[in-house]
Amino acid sequence: MDVLTVRERDPENARMTGLTEETAYDWTRAAQWRAGQARLPGLSRRGLLRLTAAGGLALAAAGTAPGTASAAGPIVKPLPPELFEVYGTNAETRWEAMRGQGYLTPVDRFFVRDHTSTPVLDAATWRLTLFGSGLHRGPVEFTYRDLRALPSETVTAFIECAGNGRSFFTSQQGQTVSGTAWKLGAVGVARWRGVRLATVLARAGLTRDAVDVLPEGLDPDYVTGGVNLGKVRRPLPVAKALEDVLLAYEMNGQPLPPDHGFPVRLVVPSWAGISSIKWLGRIEVSAEPLVSPWSTQYYRLLGPDYPAEGTPVTEQVVKSAFELPWGATLAVGQRQVLRGRSWSGHGRIRRVEVSTDGVTWERAKPISPALERGWLQWEFPWRPRTAGEYTLRARATDITGVRQPEVAPYNTQGYLFGAVVRHPVTVAAGR
Ligand SMILES: Nc1nc2c(c(=O)[nH]1)N[C@H]1C(S)=C(S)[C@@H](COP(=O)(O)O)O[C@H]1N2
Ligand SMILES: [Mo]
């Protein structure tokens, strides 16, 4: 660890001075990939040729189509309809199920995003293998017990799918996008405990030349549009890996549940959910820049307002959600306490405003701390005086001054919907 600490402070070492920011990293690697200066491991030559032949946009569109559930069900935990809305291999949290909950999203209602299905792994035989040109020695293995014996750290952070809110591109903006039609429930905040990736990299013998790490899941290969894209994987720069990335084995004080990556997953705070690879099996540590289909094809903003090769997704945008059913019915003339939560990938939430008429905005009252990597809980008292259809709006401003806009910039894969969501409710006479 001493070596790493010194290195982290070394201004001469270029890899430590940048690229912890997702956008900067992704831009750099995309340019290197196009110039033939980055490698894409994990695909056969044939697969690679087909990938190239298929073309970015067409492949991306095909690849993000909702998956089909197998008979047994790809997700292990129960998905009661009052807690989840299920889309193929994915399930989103119903926001009304967060009402009355504490700061954290309980495991029984945390969203699941599986490209294929949840593998059920045995911690006793599980191994994490680190290998590659960025290590001094050959492959280095860690058992579950090895990781448990290393110093641990805890972080409270949200994991959010970059496509969270995607359905509102269509329902609010009339735009066609590909991918799972999430409302706002593809996000959850948990308390993650595990070993810093920095600790494990130091034990494995990281060289000064290492630039990227490529964590890979043990779930089945992802096959889409007739192309096997291999294991779910997405590179990270060593700088980010050393900064705040966790190899998590606990979620909210319990061993990681199967659907959330048992025995060990990555938690990459403030980066898009795809970076937090579940069911870790191998981590390539490379002295060469790396890419994967999850950086070249997916997680790029494509469409008329973007260059042909697309631009990378940025940090998660500012969002707000009401802890109410979609189309909830509320009693006329009665005082309601509307509750909700707001969060941002740029840092903590500074202010939340609510509008019940679409014209006037009033401050909501914070009822939790606003954590940098978590969310802010808030409430707003409301007494609707007349019966009818209403549209509730909440908009948050984060610490960087970014406030949720009325319209989200269109991109074909429907990433980063950060606009104010119009939540319909009916106010009716009480019984
Ligand atoms: N191995 C593996 N890791 C994965 C995925 C996957 O399908 N396989 N899905 C990713 C995506 S797109 C998201 S948004 C998060 C979701 O984490 P969760 O299912 O624990 O909520 O896991 C990421 N890690
Ligand atoms: Mo995701």
Short mmCIF file of C-alpha atoms and ligand atoms in Angstrom, two decimals:
data_model
loop_
_atom_site.label_atom_id
_atom_site.label_comp_id
_atom_site.label_asym_id
_atom_site.label_seq_id
_atom_site.Cartn_x
_atom_site.Cartn_y
_atom_site.Cartn_z
CA MET A 1 0.00 0.00 0.00
CA ASP A 2 2.90 2.38 0.70
CA VAL A 3 4.01 2.17 -2.87
CA LEU A 4 0.55 3.12 -4.08
CA THR A 5 0.22 5.99 -1.66
CA VAL A 6 3.44 7.51 -2.88
CA ARG A 7 2.46 6.94 -6.47
CA GLU A 8 -0.92 8.56 -5.99
CA ARG A 9 0.82 11.77 -5.01
CA ASP A 10 3.32 11.63 -7.84
CA PRO A 11 2.45 14.43 -10.28
CA GLU A 12 4.82 12.94 -12.87
CA ASN A 13 2.63 9.91 -13.25
CA ALA A 14 0.15 10.84 -15.93
CA ARG A 15 -2.24 8.00 -15.25
CA MET A 16 -2.86 9.33 -11.75
CA THR A 17 -3.58 12.86 -12.86
CA GLY A 18 -6.66 12.28 -14.96
CA LEU A 19 -9.33 9.96 -16.26
CA THR A 20 -11.13 9.41 -12.99
CA GLU A 21 -13.97 11.23 -14.63
CA GLU A 22 -16.08 8.89 -16.73
CA THR A 23 -16.51 11.18 -19.71
CA ALA A 24 -12.85 12.09 -20.04
CA TYR A 25 -11.89 8.45 -19.80
CA ASP A 26 -14.44 7.27 -22.32
CA TRP A 27 -13.54 10.00 -24.84
CA THR A 28 -9.88 9.09 -24.62
CA ARG A 29 -10.39 5.35 -25.04
CA ALA A 30 -12.91 5.79 -27.87
CA ALA A 31 -10.39 7.87 -29.82
CA GLN A 32 -7.66 5.30 -29.14
CA TRP A 33 -9.97 2.48 -30.25
CA ARG A 34 -10.74 4.24 -33.53
CA ALA A 35 -7.02 4.87 -34.09
CA GLY A 36 -6.24 1.18 -33.48
CA GLN A 37 -4.45 1.97 -30.21
CA ALA A 38 -6.78 0.11 -27.85
CA ARG A 39 -7.50 -3.59 -27.55
CA LEU A 40 -10.88 -5.30 -27.13
CA PRO A 41 -10.33 -8.57 -25.25
CA GLY A 42 -12.88 -11.34 -24.88
CA LEU A 43 -14.12 -11.65 -28.44
CA SER A 44 -13.02 -14.22 -30.98
CA ARG A 45 -11.64 -12.77 -34.22
CA ARG A 46 -14.80 -13.94 -35.93
CA GLY A 47 -16.96 -12.27 -33.31
CA LEU A 48 -14.96 -9.10 -33.71
CA LEU A 49 -15.39 -9.10 -37.49
CA ARG A 50 -19.13 -9.63 -37.15
CA LEU A 51 -19.24 -6.90 -34.56
CA THR A 52 -17.49 -4.50 -36.90
CA ALA A 53 -19.62 -5.57 -39.87
CA ALA A 54 -22.87 -5.17 -37.94
CA GLY A 55 -22.18 -1.47 -37.48
CA GLY A 56 -22.55 0.48 -34.29
CA LEU A 57 -26.04 1.84 -34.45
CA ALA A 58 -27.88 -1.22 -35.75
CA LEU A 59 -26.14 -3.48 -33.28
CA ALA A 60 -26.74 -1.16 -30.40
CA ALA A 61 -30.42 -0.92 -31.20
CA ALA A 62 -30.78 -4.70 -31.43
CA GLY A 63 -28.76 -5.25 -28.30
CA THR A 64 -30.82 -3.13 -26.01
CA ALA A 65 -34.14 -4.75 -26.88
CA PRO A 66 -35.73 -6.20 -23.74
CA GLY A 67 -34.60 -9.73 -23.01
CA THR A 68 -36.86 -12.75 -22.71
CA ALA A 69 -37.32 -14.46 -19.39
CA SER A 70 -36.51 -18.16 -19.23
CA ALA A 71 -39.16 -20.43 -17.73
CA ALA A 72 -37.32 -20.68 -14.41
CA GLY A 73 -36.92 -16.89 -14.26
CA PRO A 74 -33.57 -15.19 -14.62
CA ILE A 75 -33.86 -13.43 -11.23
CA VAL A 76 -33.60 -15.48 -8.02
CA LYS A 77 -35.29 -13.29 -5.40
CA PRO A 78 -39.08 -12.96 -5.17
CA LEU A 79 -40.50 -10.15 -7.32
CA PRO A 80 -43.91 -9.42 -5.75
CA PRO A 81 -45.92 -7.10 -8.00
CA GLU A 82 -46.39 -4.56 -5.21
CA LEU A 83 -42.61 -4.07 -5.05
CA PHE A 84 -41.44 -4.56 -8.63
CA GLU A 85 -42.32 -4.06 -12.23
CA VAL A 86 -40.65 -6.80 -14.30
CA TYR A 87 -39.26 -6.43 -17.85
CA GLY A 88 -37.76 -9.69 -19.12
CA THR A 89 -34.52 -10.26 -17.23
CA ASN A 90 -34.84 -6.94 -15.37
CA ALA A 91 -37.02 -5.64 -12.53
CA GLU A 92 -37.49 -2.07 -11.40
CA THR A 93 -38.44 -0.90 -7.92
CA ARG A 94 -41.93 0.57 -7.61
CA TRP A 95 -41.44 3.99 -6.05
CA GLU A 96 -44.50 3.63 -3.81
CA ALA A 97 -42.67 0.69 -2.19
CA MET A 98 -40.03 3.14 -0.91
CA ARG A 99 -42.63 5.08 1.12
CA GLY A 100 -42.01 4.52 4.82
CA GLN A 101 -38.58 3.02 4.19
CA GLY A 102 -35.39 4.41 5.70
CA TYR A 103 -32.51 5.98 3.84
CA LEU A 104 -31.34 2.76 2.18
CA THR A 105 -33.18 0.69 -0.41
CA PRO A 106 -33.86 -2.67 1.27
CA VAL A 107 -32.57 -5.69 -0.64
CA ASP A 108 -36.12 -7.06 -1.10
CA ARG A 109 -36.94 -4.04 -3.27
CA PHE A 110 -33.59 -3.12 -4.90
CA PHE A 111 -33.84 -3.15 -8.72
CA VAL A 112 -32.15 -5.92 -10.72
CA ARG A 113 -30.58 -5.51 -14.13
CA ASP A 114 -29.37 -8.83 -15.58
CA HIS A 115 -28.12 -9.04 -19.17
CA THR A 116 -28.88 -12.79 -19.09
CA SER A 117 -29.61 -14.40 -15.73
CA THR A 118 -28.39 -14.55 -12.13
CA PRO A 119 -25.78 -17.30 -11.68
CA VAL A 120 -25.86 -19.05 -8.31
CA LEU A 121 -22.23 -19.36 -7.21
CA ASP A 122 -20.50 -21.15 -4.35
CA ALA A 123 -18.23 -18.90 -2.27
CA ALA A 124 -16.15 -21.91 -1.17
CA THR A 125 -14.98 -22.74 -4.69
CA TRP A 126 -15.16 -19.20 -6.12
CA ARG A 127 -11.90 -17.52 -7.13
CA LEU A 128 -11.07 -14.02 -8.29
CA THR A 129 -8.22 -14.07 -10.82
CA LEU A 130 -6.16 -11.00 -11.65
CA PHE A 131 -3.90 -11.21 -14.68
CA GLY A 132 -2.38 -9.15 -17.45
CA SER A 133 0.49 -6.99 -18.59
CA GLY A 134 -0.13 -4.46 -15.82
CA LEU A 135 0.94 -6.91 -13.09
CA HIS A 136 4.48 -7.87 -12.03
CA ARG A 137 3.63 -11.56 -11.68
CA GLY A 138 1.48 -14.07 -13.51
CA PRO A 139 -2.14 -14.64 -12.60
CA VAL A 140 -2.90 -14.00 -8.92
CA GLU A 141 -5.88 -15.68 -7.27
CA PHE A 142 -7.94 -14.61 -4.29
CA THR A 143 -10.46 -16.77 -2.47
CA TYR A 144 -13.55 -15.38 -0.78
CA ARG A 145 -11.82 -15.97 2.54
CA ASP A 146 -8.72 -14.06 1.36
CA LEU A 147 -10.85 -11.04 0.54
CA ARG A 148 -12.77 -11.26 3.82
CA ALA A 149 -9.45 -11.23 5.68
CA LEU A 150 -8.26 -7.98 4.08
CA PRO A 151 -9.06 -4.56 5.61
CA SER A 152 -12.62 -3.58 4.75
CA GLU A 153 -14.33 -0.30 3.94
CA THR A 154 -17.94 0.77 3.76
CA VAL A 155 -19.53 3.18 1.32
CA THR A 156 -23.14 4.35 0.97
CA ALA A 157 -23.75 4.82 -2.72
CA PHE A 158 -26.45 4.57 -5.32
CA ILE A 159 -26.24 2.24 -8.27
CA GLU A 160 -28.34 3.46 -11.15
CA CYS A 161 -28.85 2.13 -14.65
CA ALA A 162 -27.83 4.73 -17.26
CA GLY A 163 -31.21 4.02 -18.92
CA ASN A 164 -33.26 4.79 -15.81
CA GLY A 165 -36.23 6.98 -16.82
CA ARG A 166 -35.92 5.90 -20.47
CA SER A 167 -39.69 5.44 -20.99
CA PHE A 168 -40.25 9.19 -20.49
CA PHE A 169 -38.43 9.97 -23.74
CA THR A 170 -41.47 8.34 -25.35
CA SER A 171 -44.32 9.22 -22.97
CA GLN A 172 -43.28 12.86 -22.38
CA GLN A 173 -41.30 13.75 -25.48
CA GLY A 174 -42.87 11.48 -28.14
CA GLN A 175 -39.47 10.01 -29.10
CA THR A 176 -38.60 6.44 -30.05
CA VAL A 177 -35.73 4.91 -28.11
CA SER A 178 -34.41 1.34 -27.77
CA GLY A 179 -33.93 -0.52 -24.52
CA THR A 180 -35.78 -1.45 -21.36
CA ALA A 181 -38.63 1.02 -20.79
CA TRP A 182 -37.77 1.87 -17.19
CA LYS A 183 -39.75 4.47 -15.31
CA LEU A 184 -37.67 5.87 -12.41
CA GLY A 185 -37.10 2.66 -10.42
CA ALA A 186 -33.75 1.51 -11.87
CA VAL A 187 -31.86 3.07 -8.97
CA GLY A 188 -31.19 2.12 -5.35
CA VAL A 189 -28.99 3.27 -2.48
CA ALA A 190 -27.20 0.67 -0.38
CA ARG A 191 -24.45 0.47 2.16
CA TRP A 192 -21.72 -1.59 0.51
CA ARG A 193 -18.91 -3.21 2.44
CA GLY A 194 -15.85 -4.86 0.97
CA VAL A 195 -12.20 -4.46 0.08
CA ARG A 196 -10.85 -1.53 -1.85
CA LEU A 197 -9.84 -2.58 -5.35
CA ALA A 198 -6.66 -0.57 -4.64
CA THR A 199 -5.78 -3.00 -1.84
CA VAL A 200 -6.22 -6.05 -4.04
CA LEU A 201 -4.30 -4.48 -6.95
CA ALA A 202 -1.42 -3.66 -4.61
CA ARG A 203 -1.36 -7.29 -3.36
CA ALA A 204 -1.46 -8.56 -6.92
CA GLY A 205 1.58 -6.46 -7.83
CA LEU A 206 0.42 -3.54 -9.97
CA THR A 207 3.12 -2.12 -12.23
CA ARG A 208 3.71 1.55 -12.94
CA ASP A 209 2.65 0.97 -16.53
CA ALA A 210 -0.83 -0.35 -15.81
CA VAL A 211 -3.49 1.89 -17.34
CA ASP A 212 -6.77 -0.05 -17.37
CA VAL A 213 -8.56 -2.77 -15.44
CA LEU A 214 -11.24 -4.90 -17.07
CA PRO A 215 -13.54 -6.64 -14.57
CA GLU A 216 -15.60 -9.49 -15.99
CA GLY A 217 -18.74 -11.24 -14.69
CA LEU A 218 -19.34 -15.00 -14.31
CA ASP A 219 -22.88 -14.79 -15.71
CA PRO A 220 -23.52 -16.37 -19.15
CA ASP A 221 -22.13 -14.73 -22.30
CA TYR A 222 -24.31 -11.95 -23.67
CA VAL A 223 -25.57 -12.86 -27.14
CA THR A 224 -27.46 -10.26 -29.09
CA GLY A 225 -28.36 -9.73 -32.75
CA GLY A 226 -26.63 -13.06 -33.54
CA VAL A 227 -23.33 -11.91 -32.06
CA ASN A 228 -21.78 -13.31 -28.89
CA LEU A 229 -20.37 -10.28 -27.09
CA GLY A 230 -18.80 -12.51 -24.42
CA LYS A 231 -18.80 -11.85 -20.72
CA VAL A 232 -20.37 -8.67 -19.38
CA ARG A 233 -17.34 -6.41 -18.84
CA ARG A 234 -16.36 -2.78 -19.03
CA PRO A 235 -12.92 -1.26 -18.51
CA LEU A 236 -12.02 1.31 -15.87
CA PRO A 237 -8.87 3.42 -15.70
CA VAL A 238 -6.40 2.46 -12.98
CA ALA A 239 -6.78 5.96 -11.56
CA LYS A 240 -10.48 5.39 -10.79
CA ALA A 241 -9.78 1.83 -9.61
CA LEU A 242 -7.35 3.19 -7.04
CA GLU A 243 -9.58 6.09 -6.02
CA ASP A 244 -12.86 4.76 -4.67
CA VAL A 245 -13.81 1.42 -6.23
CA LEU A 246 -14.89 -1.36 -3.88
CA LEU A 247 -14.92 -5.15 -4.25
CA ALA A 248 -18.15 -5.50 -2.29
CA TYR A 249 -19.22 -8.66 -0.47
CA GLU A 250 -21.89 -7.08 1.74
CA MET A 251 -25.00 -5.06 0.98
CA ASN A 252 -26.88 -3.37 3.83
CA GLY A 253 -25.04 -5.50 6.39
CA GLN A 254 -25.85 -8.88 4.77
CA PRO A 255 -23.78 -11.04 2.43
CA LEU A 256 -24.39 -9.86 -1.12
CA PRO A 257 -27.59 -11.55 -2.40
CA PRO A 258 -27.28 -13.69 -5.59
CA ASP A 259 -29.06 -11.14 -7.81
CA HIS A 260 -26.75 -8.34 -6.73
CA GLY A 261 -23.50 -10.16 -7.44
CA PHE A 262 -22.76 -12.84 -4.83
CA PRO A 263 -20.11 -13.56 -3.79
CA VAL A 264 -18.34 -10.35 -4.89
CA ARG A 265 -19.25 -7.41 -7.14
CA LEU A 266 -17.64 -4.15 -8.04
CA VAL A 267 -19.13 -0.89 -6.76
CA VAL A 268 -17.99 2.06 -8.87
CA PRO A 269 -19.44 5.15 -7.19
CA SER A 270 -20.92 7.88 -9.42
CA TRP A 271 -20.29 5.98 -12.68
CA ALA A 272 -23.12 4.40 -14.73
CA GLY A 273 -24.48 1.15 -13.19
CA ILE A 274 -22.87 -1.02 -15.90
CA SER A 275 -19.44 -0.32 -14.39
CA SER A 276 -20.42 -2.06 -11.16
CA ILE A 277 -19.82 -5.57 -12.54
CA LYS A 278 -21.60 -8.34 -10.59
CA TRP A 279 -20.39 -11.93 -9.97
CA LEU A 280 -16.77 -10.96 -10.54
CA GLY A 281 -14.58 -13.75 -11.90
CA ARG A 282 -11.56 -12.17 -13.52
CA ILE A 283 -9.95 -8.78 -13.68
CA GLU A 284 -7.50 -8.08 -16.46
CA VAL A 285 -4.95 -5.44 -15.49
CA SER A 286 -3.45 -4.01 -18.64
CA ALA A 287 -0.55 -1.80 -19.65
CA GLU A 288 -2.45 -1.16 -22.88
CA PRO A 289 -5.72 0.77 -23.16
CA LEU A 290 -8.75 -1.55 -23.30
CA VAL A 291 -12.31 -1.25 -24.55
CA SER A 292 -15.33 -3.57 -24.55
CA PRO A 293 -18.66 -3.55 -26.38
CA TRP A 294 -20.01 -1.83 -23.26
CA SER A 295 -17.84 1.15 -24.08
CA THR A 296 -17.74 1.08 -27.90
CA GLN A 297 -21.39 0.19 -28.69
CA TYR A 298 -23.39 0.79 -25.55
CA TYR A 299 -23.30 3.75 -23.22
CA ARG A 300 -22.78 6.13 -26.08
CA LEU A 301 -25.11 8.98 -26.93
CA LEU A 302 -26.19 8.56 -30.54
CA GLY A 303 -28.66 10.49 -32.66
CA PRO A 304 -29.09 13.54 -34.86
CA ASP A 305 -27.53 15.88 -32.30
CA TYR A 306 -24.40 13.76 -31.85
CA PRO A 307 -21.39 12.87 -34.04
CA ALA A 308 -21.70 9.57 -35.96
CA GLU A 309 -19.55 7.65 -33.49
CA GLY A 310 -21.58 9.05 -30.61
CA THR A 311 -20.41 10.69 -27.42
CA PRO A 312 -19.96 8.88 -24.13
CA VAL A 313 -22.59 8.88 -21.42
CA THR A 314 -21.63 11.26 -18.66
CA GLU A 315 -22.14 10.86 -14.94
CA GLN A 316 -25.68 10.07 -13.90
CA VAL A 317 -27.92 13.12 -14.29
CA VAL A 318 -30.10 14.80 -11.62
CA LYS A 319 -33.40 13.02 -10.98
CA SER A 320 -36.36 13.12 -8.59
CA ALA A 321 -39.13 10.65 -7.85
CA PHE A 322 -42.32 10.73 -5.77
CA GLU A 323 -42.94 7.77 -3.45
CA LEU A 324 -46.40 7.35 -4.97
CA PRO A 325 -48.01 4.87 -7.35
CA TRP A 326 -48.14 5.96 -10.97
CA GLY A 327 -51.70 7.37 -11.26
CA ALA A 328 -52.26 7.35 -7.48
CA THR A 329 -55.64 8.41 -6.11
CA LEU A 330 -55.63 11.01 -3.31
CA ALA A 331 -58.56 12.28 -1.22
CA VAL A 332 -59.85 15.78 -1.96
CA GLY A 333 -59.70 18.37 0.83
CA GLN A 334 -57.33 16.30 2.94
CA ARG A 335 -53.83 17.18 3.90
CA GLN A 336 -51.37 14.84 2.21
CA VAL A 337 -47.68 14.62 2.84
CA LEU A 338 -46.04 13.94 -0.50
CA ARG A 339 -42.64 12.33 -0.14
CA GLY A 340 -39.84 11.63 -2.55
CA ARG A 341 -36.12 11.37 -3.17
CA SER A 342 -33.66 13.20 -5.45
CA TRP A 343 -30.12 12.27 -6.49
CA SER A 344 -27.33 13.24 -8.90
CA GLY A 345 -24.12 11.73 -10.23
CA HIS A 346 -22.36 15.08 -9.86
CA GLY A 347 -22.65 15.25 -6.07
CA ARG A 348 -25.17 15.92 -3.35
CA ILE A 349 -28.58 17.56 -3.81
CA ARG A 350 -28.85 21.18 -2.71
CA ARG A 351 -32.55 21.99 -3.26
CA VAL A 352 -35.81 20.35 -4.31
CA GLU A 353 -38.92 22.17 -5.52
CA VAL A 354 -42.38 20.74 -6.11
CA SER A 355 -45.18 21.96 -8.35
CA THR A 356 -48.76 20.66 -8.21
CA ASP A 357 -50.10 23.02 -10.91
CA GLY A 358 -47.20 23.15 -13.36
CA VAL A 359 -46.85 26.92 -12.79
CA THR A 360 -45.76 27.64 -9.25
CA TRP A 361 -42.86 25.93 -7.52
CA GLU A 362 -42.30 25.66 -3.77
CA ARG A 363 -39.43 24.28 -1.76
CA ALA A 364 -39.77 20.74 -0.46
CA LYS A 365 -38.48 20.06 3.06
CA PRO A 366 -35.36 17.86 3.35
CA ILE A 367 -35.91 14.98 5.78
CA SER A 368 -32.57 13.18 5.45
CA PRO A 369 -28.93 14.08 5.04
CA ALA A 370 -27.92 14.76 1.42
CA LEU A 371 -25.06 12.33 0.84
CA GLU A 372 -22.60 12.90 -1.96
CA ARG A 373 -23.08 9.46 -3.48
CA GLY A 374 -26.56 8.84 -2.14
CA TRP A 375 -29.82 10.74 -2.33
CA LEU A 376 -31.90 13.28 -0.44
CA GLN A 377 -35.28 12.36 1.04
CA TRP A 378 -37.83 15.20 1.10
CA GLU A 379 -41.49 15.90 1.83
CA PHE A 380 -44.12 18.36 0.69
CA PRO A 381 -47.49 18.91 2.40
CA TRP A 382 -50.40 19.36 0.00
CA ARG A 383 -54.16 19.81 0.44
CA PRO A 384 -55.86 19.50 -2.97
CA ARG A 385 -59.05 21.60 -2.85
CA THR A 386 -60.85 20.34 -5.92
CA ALA A 387 -61.28 16.89 -7.40
CA GLY A 388 -59.76 16.12 -10.80
CA GLU A 389 -56.63 15.03 -12.61
CA TYR A 390 -53.36 16.58 -11.43
CA THR A 391 -49.77 16.36 -12.52
CA LEU A 392 -47.13 16.43 -9.80
CA ARG A 393 -43.64 17.66 -10.62
CA ALA A 394 -40.46 17.62 -8.55
CA ARG A 395 -37.20 19.17 -9.68
CA ALA A 396 -33.88 19.08 -7.89
CA THR A 397 -30.74 21.19 -8.06
CA ASP A 398 -27.42 19.59 -7.17
CA ILE A 399 -24.29 21.00 -5.57
CA THR A 400 -22.81 21.84 -8.99
CA GLY A 401 -25.83 24.08 -9.73
CA VAL A 402 -27.40 21.74 -12.27
CA ARG A 403 -31.22 21.81 -12.10
CA GLN A 404 -33.49 19.33 -13.82
CA PRO A 405 -34.65 20.75 -17.17
CA GLU A 406 -38.13 20.44 -18.73
CA VAL A 407 -36.81 18.42 -21.69
CA ALA A 408 -34.03 15.81 -21.84
CA PRO A 409 -31.70 15.78 -24.89
CA TYR A 410 -32.74 12.96 -27.23
CA ASN A 411 -30.46 9.99 -27.89
CA THR A 412 -31.47 6.79 -29.68
CA GLN A 413 -30.65 4.47 -26.76
CA GLY A 414 -32.53 6.62 -24.27
CA TYR A 415 -29.78 7.22 -21.76
CA LEU A 416 -29.69 9.91 -19.08
CA PHE A 417 -33.31 11.08 -18.90
CA GLY A 418 -32.88 13.92 -16.44
CA ALA A 419 -35.90 16.09 -17.23
CA VAL A 420 -38.70 16.78 -14.72
CA VAL A 421 -41.03 13.78 -14.73
CA ARG A 422 -44.78 14.53 -14.84
CA HIS A 423 -46.37 12.23 -12.31
CA PRO A 424 -50.16 11.84 -12.85
CA VAL A 425 -52.51 11.57 -9.83
CA THR A 426 -56.27 11.64 -9.45
CA VAL A 427 -57.86 13.67 -6.64
CA ALA A 428 -61.25 12.21 -5.79
CA ALA A 429 -63.95 12.55 -3.16
CA GLY A 430 -63.20 10.49 -0.07
CA ARG A 431 -65.52 7.67 0.94
N1 LIG B 1 -21.87 -9.44 -14.53
C1 LIG B 1 -22.80 -8.50 -14.70
N2 LIG B 1 -22.65 -7.32 -14.07
C2 LIG B 1 -23.58 -6.35 -14.22
C3 LIG B 1 -24.70 -6.53 -15.08
C4 LIG B 1 -24.85 -7.80 -15.72
O1 LIG B 1 -25.83 -8.08 -16.44
N3 LIG B 1 -23.87 -8.76 -15.51
N4 LIG B 1 -25.58 -5.49 -15.27
C5 LIG B 1 -25.03 -4.14 -15.04
C6 LIG B 1 -26.00 -3.07 -15.11
S1 LIG B 1 -26.43 -2.55 -16.66
C7 LIG B 1 -26.46 -2.42 -13.98
S2 LIG B 1 -27.48 -1.08 -14.10
C8 LIG B 1 -26.10 -2.90 -12.63
C9 LIG B 1 -27.36 -3.24 -11.84
O2 LIG B 1 -27.04 -3.71 -10.56
P1 LIG B 1 -28.15 -4.48 -9.71
O3 LIG B 1 -28.75 -5.56 -10.57
O4 LIG B 1 -27.47 -4.99 -8.49
O5 LIG B 1 -29.21 -3.46 -9.33
O6 LIG B 1 -25.28 -4.05 -12.66
C10 LIG B 1 -24.32 -4.06 -13.69
N5 LIG B 1 -23.42 -5.19 -13.53
MO MO B 2 -27.63 -0.61 -16.47
#
